Amino acid sequence: MVASPIVMFLEGEGTDAHGRTVFEIVAMDDIALDRTHDFIQWLFPLPEPSKAVPESPVLTPGDIQALRSSELAPIALAGARDRMISFYRTTHDWLMPNDHNHRRITRIIRSLRLLQGDEAADCFRDAILARVQETRAPISARSLGYWATA
Protein backbone atom coordinates (compact mmCIF):
# COMPACT_ATOMS: atom_id res chain seq x y z
CA MET A 1 0.00 0.00 0.00
CA VAL A 2 1.32 3.46 -0.94
CA ALA A 3 1.48 5.96 1.91
CA SER A 4 -0.58 9.13 1.62
CA PRO A 5 1.15 12.49 1.00
CA ILE A 6 0.76 13.54 4.67
CA VAL A 7 2.27 10.31 5.96
CA MET A 8 5.15 10.57 3.50
CA PHE A 9 5.67 14.22 4.48
CA LEU A 10 5.76 13.51 8.23
CA GLU A 11 8.07 10.55 7.67
CA GLY A 12 10.51 12.85 5.86
CA GLU A 13 9.96 11.17 2.50
CA GLY A 14 7.63 13.67 0.84
CA THR A 15 6.90 17.35 0.42
CA ASP A 16 3.98 19.63 1.11
CA ALA A 17 1.89 21.25 -1.63
CA HIS A 18 4.68 23.81 -2.19
CA GLY A 19 7.52 21.31 -2.45
CA ARG A 20 8.92 21.87 1.05
CA THR A 21 10.07 19.03 3.26
CA VAL A 22 9.23 18.82 6.94
CA PHE A 23 12.89 19.59 7.64
CA GLU A 24 12.84 22.76 5.52
CA ILE A 25 9.75 24.03 7.31
CA VAL A 26 11.14 23.30 10.77
CA ALA A 27 14.31 25.17 9.76
CA MET A 28 12.40 28.36 8.82
CA ASP A 29 13.26 31.44 10.84
CA ASP A 30 10.69 33.10 13.09
CA ILE A 31 9.78 35.77 10.54
CA ALA A 32 9.07 33.16 7.87
CA LEU A 33 7.04 31.06 10.31
CA ASP A 34 4.89 34.04 11.23
CA ARG A 35 4.37 35.26 7.67
CA THR A 36 3.81 31.90 5.98
CA HIS A 37 0.29 30.62 6.44
CA ASP A 38 0.24 27.34 4.55
CA PHE A 39 2.62 25.09 6.51
CA ILE A 40 0.94 24.55 9.87
CA GLN A 41 -1.70 22.27 8.32
CA TRP A 42 1.10 20.00 7.08
CA LEU A 43 3.11 19.96 10.31
CA PHE A 44 0.01 19.43 12.43
CA PRO A 45 -2.73 17.82 10.33
CA LEU A 46 -6.31 17.25 11.47
CA PRO A 47 -9.16 15.02 10.24
CA GLU A 48 -11.18 18.00 9.00
CA PRO A 49 -10.45 20.39 6.13
CA SER A 50 -8.74 23.68 6.86
CA LYS A 51 -10.91 26.72 6.19
CA ALA A 52 -7.81 28.90 5.84
CA VAL A 53 -5.90 26.64 3.42
CA PRO A 54 -8.40 24.42 1.57
CA GLU A 55 -5.73 22.40 -0.28
CA SER A 56 -4.26 21.18 3.02
CA PRO A 57 -4.17 17.48 3.84
CA VAL A 58 -7.07 15.95 5.74
CA LEU A 59 -6.19 13.00 7.95
CA THR A 60 -8.01 9.76 7.28
CA PRO A 61 -8.34 7.00 9.88
CA GLY A 62 -5.67 5.11 7.91
CA ASP A 63 -3.32 8.11 8.06
CA ILE A 64 -3.81 8.41 11.81
CA GLN A 65 -3.03 4.73 12.31
CA ALA A 66 0.01 4.92 10.02
CA LEU A 67 1.38 8.00 11.78
CA ARG A 68 0.82 6.54 15.25
CA SER A 69 2.65 3.34 14.32
CA SER A 70 5.43 5.03 12.32
CA GLU A 71 8.98 5.04 13.61
CA LEU A 72 9.86 8.27 11.78
CA ALA A 73 6.76 10.49 12.04
CA PRO A 74 6.98 10.90 15.84
CA ILE A 75 10.50 12.28 15.41
CA ALA A 76 9.29 14.85 12.87
CA LEU A 77 6.29 15.74 15.04
CA ALA A 78 8.52 16.21 18.09
CA GLY A 79 10.85 18.42 16.05
CA ALA A 80 7.91 20.46 14.76
CA ARG A 81 6.47 20.75 18.29
CA ASP A 82 9.82 21.89 19.70
CA ARG A 83 10.29 24.40 16.87
CA MET A 84 6.87 25.91 17.48
CA ILE A 85 7.49 26.07 21.25
CA SER A 86 10.70 27.96 20.48
CA PHE A 87 8.82 30.27 18.10
CA TYR A 88 6.20 31.11 20.72
CA ARG A 89 8.84 31.60 23.43
CA THR A 90 10.89 34.04 21.36
CA THR A 91 8.19 36.02 19.57
CA HIS A 92 5.67 38.36 21.12
CA ASP A 93 3.29 39.58 18.42
CA TRP A 94 0.85 36.76 19.27
CA LEU A 95 0.61 37.85 22.92
CA MET A 96 -2.52 39.91 22.44
CA PRO A 97 -6.25 39.24 22.85
CA ASN A 98 -6.66 37.88 19.31
CA ASP A 99 -4.12 36.78 16.73
CA HIS A 100 -3.94 34.23 13.91
CA ASN A 101 -1.41 32.32 15.98
CA HIS A 102 -4.11 31.47 18.51
CA ARG A 103 -5.79 29.26 15.89
CA ARG A 104 -2.43 27.69 15.10
CA ILE A 105 -1.92 26.90 18.78
CA THR A 106 -5.32 25.21 18.98
CA ARG A 107 -4.50 23.16 15.86
CA ILE A 108 -1.14 22.10 17.24
CA ILE A 109 -2.63 20.95 20.54
CA ARG A 110 -5.42 19.00 18.78
CA SER A 111 -3.06 17.39 16.27
CA LEU A 112 -0.54 16.38 18.93
CA ARG A 113 -3.32 14.90 21.06
CA LEU A 114 -4.57 12.89 18.10
CA LEU A 115 -1.20 11.72 16.77
CA GLN A 116 1.04 11.56 19.84
CA GLY A 117 -1.25 11.50 22.85
CA ASP A 118 -2.18 13.62 25.82
CA GLU A 119 1.34 14.03 27.20
CA ALA A 120 2.71 15.64 24.03
CA ALA A 121 -0.36 17.86 23.64
CA ASP A 122 -0.35 18.92 27.28
CA CYS A 123 3.40 19.64 27.15
CA PHE A 124 2.88 22.04 24.25
CA ARG A 125 -0.20 23.65 25.84
CA ASP A 126 1.61 24.08 29.16
CA ALA A 127 4.56 25.78 27.43
CA ILE A 128 2.15 28.21 25.77
CA LEU A 129 0.30 28.93 29.01
CA ALA A 130 3.60 29.46 30.86
CA ARG A 131 4.59 32.09 28.27
CA VAL A 132 1.19 33.77 28.62
CA GLN A 133 1.50 33.87 32.41
CA GLU A 134 5.13 35.00 32.32
CA THR A 135 4.27 37.95 30.07
CA ARG A 136 0.85 38.62 31.57
CA ALA A 137 -0.47 38.67 28.02
CA PRO A 138 -4.11 39.66 27.60
CA ILE A 139 -5.11 36.51 25.69
CA SER A 140 -8.87 36.34 25.16
CA ALA A 141 -10.94 33.97 27.25
CA ARG A 142 -12.14 32.46 23.99
CA SER A 143 -8.62 31.47 22.90
CA LEU A 144 -7.78 30.18 26.38
CA GLY A 145 -10.96 28.12 26.28
CA TYR A 146 -10.06 26.60 22.93
CA TRP A 147 -6.62 25.68 24.22
CA ALA A 148 -8.05 24.13 27.37
CA THR A 149 -10.43 21.90 25.43
CA ALA A 150 -8.25 21.07 22.43
XYZ file of C-alpha atoms in Angstrom:
150
model
C 0.000 0.000 0.000
C 1.318 3.458 -0.939
C 1.483 5.960 1.909
C -0.579 9.134 1.620
C 1.150 12.487 0.999
C 0.761 13.545 4.666
C 2.268 10.308 5.958
C 5.147 10.574 3.499
C 5.674 14.222 4.481
C 5.762 13.514 8.226
C 8.070 10.549 7.665
C 10.509 12.854 5.861
C 9.959 11.169 2.498
C 7.635 13.673 0.837
C 6.904 17.354 0.419
C 3.976 19.628 1.111
C 1.887 21.249 -1.633
C 4.679 23.809 -2.189
C 7.524 21.312 -2.455
C 8.922 21.874 1.052
C 10.071 19.030 3.260
C 9.228 18.820 6.942
C 12.892 19.588 7.642
C 12.841 22.757 5.517
C 9.745 24.026 7.305
C 11.139 23.299 10.770
C 14.314 25.174 9.760
C 12.398 28.358 8.819
C 13.257 31.442 10.843
C 10.688 33.098 13.091
C 9.776 35.768 10.541
C 9.068 33.163 7.870
C 7.041 31.055 10.307
C 4.894 34.039 11.229
C 4.374 35.260 7.674
C 3.814 31.896 5.979
C 0.294 30.617 6.443
C 0.245 27.337 4.554
C 2.616 25.095 6.513
C 0.938 24.546 9.870
C -1.699 22.267 8.325
C 1.100 19.998 7.076
C 3.110 19.959 10.306
C 0.011 19.426 12.434
C -2.726 17.823 10.325
C -6.306 17.245 11.467
C -9.158 15.018 10.241
C -11.180 17.996 9.000
C -10.452 20.393 6.128
C -8.740 23.684 6.862
C -10.910 26.724 6.189
C -7.809 28.901 5.842
C -5.904 26.636 3.422
C -8.401 24.418 1.566
C -5.727 22.395 -0.284
C -4.255 21.185 3.020
C -4.167 17.483 3.838
C -7.071 15.954 5.742
C -6.195 13.002 7.948
C -8.010 9.755 7.284
C -8.343 6.998 9.881
C -5.674 5.112 7.913
C -3.316 8.112 8.061
C -3.808 8.407 11.815
C -3.029 4.727 12.308
C 0.012 4.919 10.021
C 1.377 8.000 11.778
C 0.819 6.540 15.251
C 2.653 3.340 14.321
C 5.426 5.034 12.320
C 8.981 5.035 13.607
C 9.858 8.269 11.780
C 6.760 10.488 12.040
C 6.980 10.905 15.839
C 10.499 12.283 15.410
C 9.293 14.854 12.869
C 6.290 15.737 15.036
C 8.515 16.210 18.090
C 10.850 18.416 16.051
C 7.906 20.456 14.763
C 6.471 20.753 18.292
C 9.822 21.887 19.698
C 10.286 24.403 16.874
C 6.873 25.913 17.483
C 7.487 26.067 21.245
C 10.701 27.961 20.476
C 8.821 30.265 18.098
C 6.199 31.108 20.719
C 8.838 31.597 23.430
C 10.885 34.041 21.359
C 8.186 36.024 19.570
C 5.668 38.359 21.120
C 3.287 39.585 18.417
C 0.855 36.761 19.268
C 0.614 37.846 22.919
C -2.522 39.907 22.440
C -6.250 39.243 22.849
C -6.659 37.881 19.310
C -4.118 36.783 16.728
C -3.944 34.228 13.906
C -1.409 32.315 15.977
C -4.110 31.468 18.509
C -5.790 29.259 15.889
C -2.427 27.692 15.101
C -1.916 26.896 18.780
C -5.322 25.208 18.975
C -4.502 23.163 15.857
C -1.137 22.104 17.244
C -2.629 20.947 20.538
C -5.417 19.004 18.776
C -3.057 17.395 16.270
C -0.541 16.380 18.928
C -3.318 14.896 21.060
C -4.574 12.892 18.100
C -1.203 11.717 16.773
C 1.044 11.562 19.842
C -1.250 11.499 22.853
C -2.176 13.619 25.817
C 1.342 14.025 27.202
C 2.705 15.637 24.032
C -0.362 17.856 23.636
C -0.346 18.918 27.282
C 3.400 19.637 27.154
C 2.879 22.037 24.253
C -0.196 23.654 25.838
C 1.612 24.080 29.156
C 4.558 25.776 27.428
C 2.151 28.213 25.770
C 0.300 28.930 29.014
C 3.595 29.458 30.856
C 4.589 32.092 28.275
C 1.193 33.766 28.618
C 1.503 33.870 32.411
C 5.128 34.998 32.320
C 4.274 37.950 30.066
C 0.849 38.624 31.569
C -0.466 38.665 28.015
C -4.110 39.664 27.603
C -5.106 36.508 25.689
C -8.867 36.340 25.159
C -10.945 33.972 27.251
C -12.140 32.463 23.986
C -8.616 31.474 22.904
C -7.776 30.185 26.383
C -10.956 28.120 26.282
C -10.055 26.603 22.925
C -6.616 25.681 24.217
C -8.049 24.131 27.369
C -10.435 21.901 25.430
C -8.253 21.072 22.429
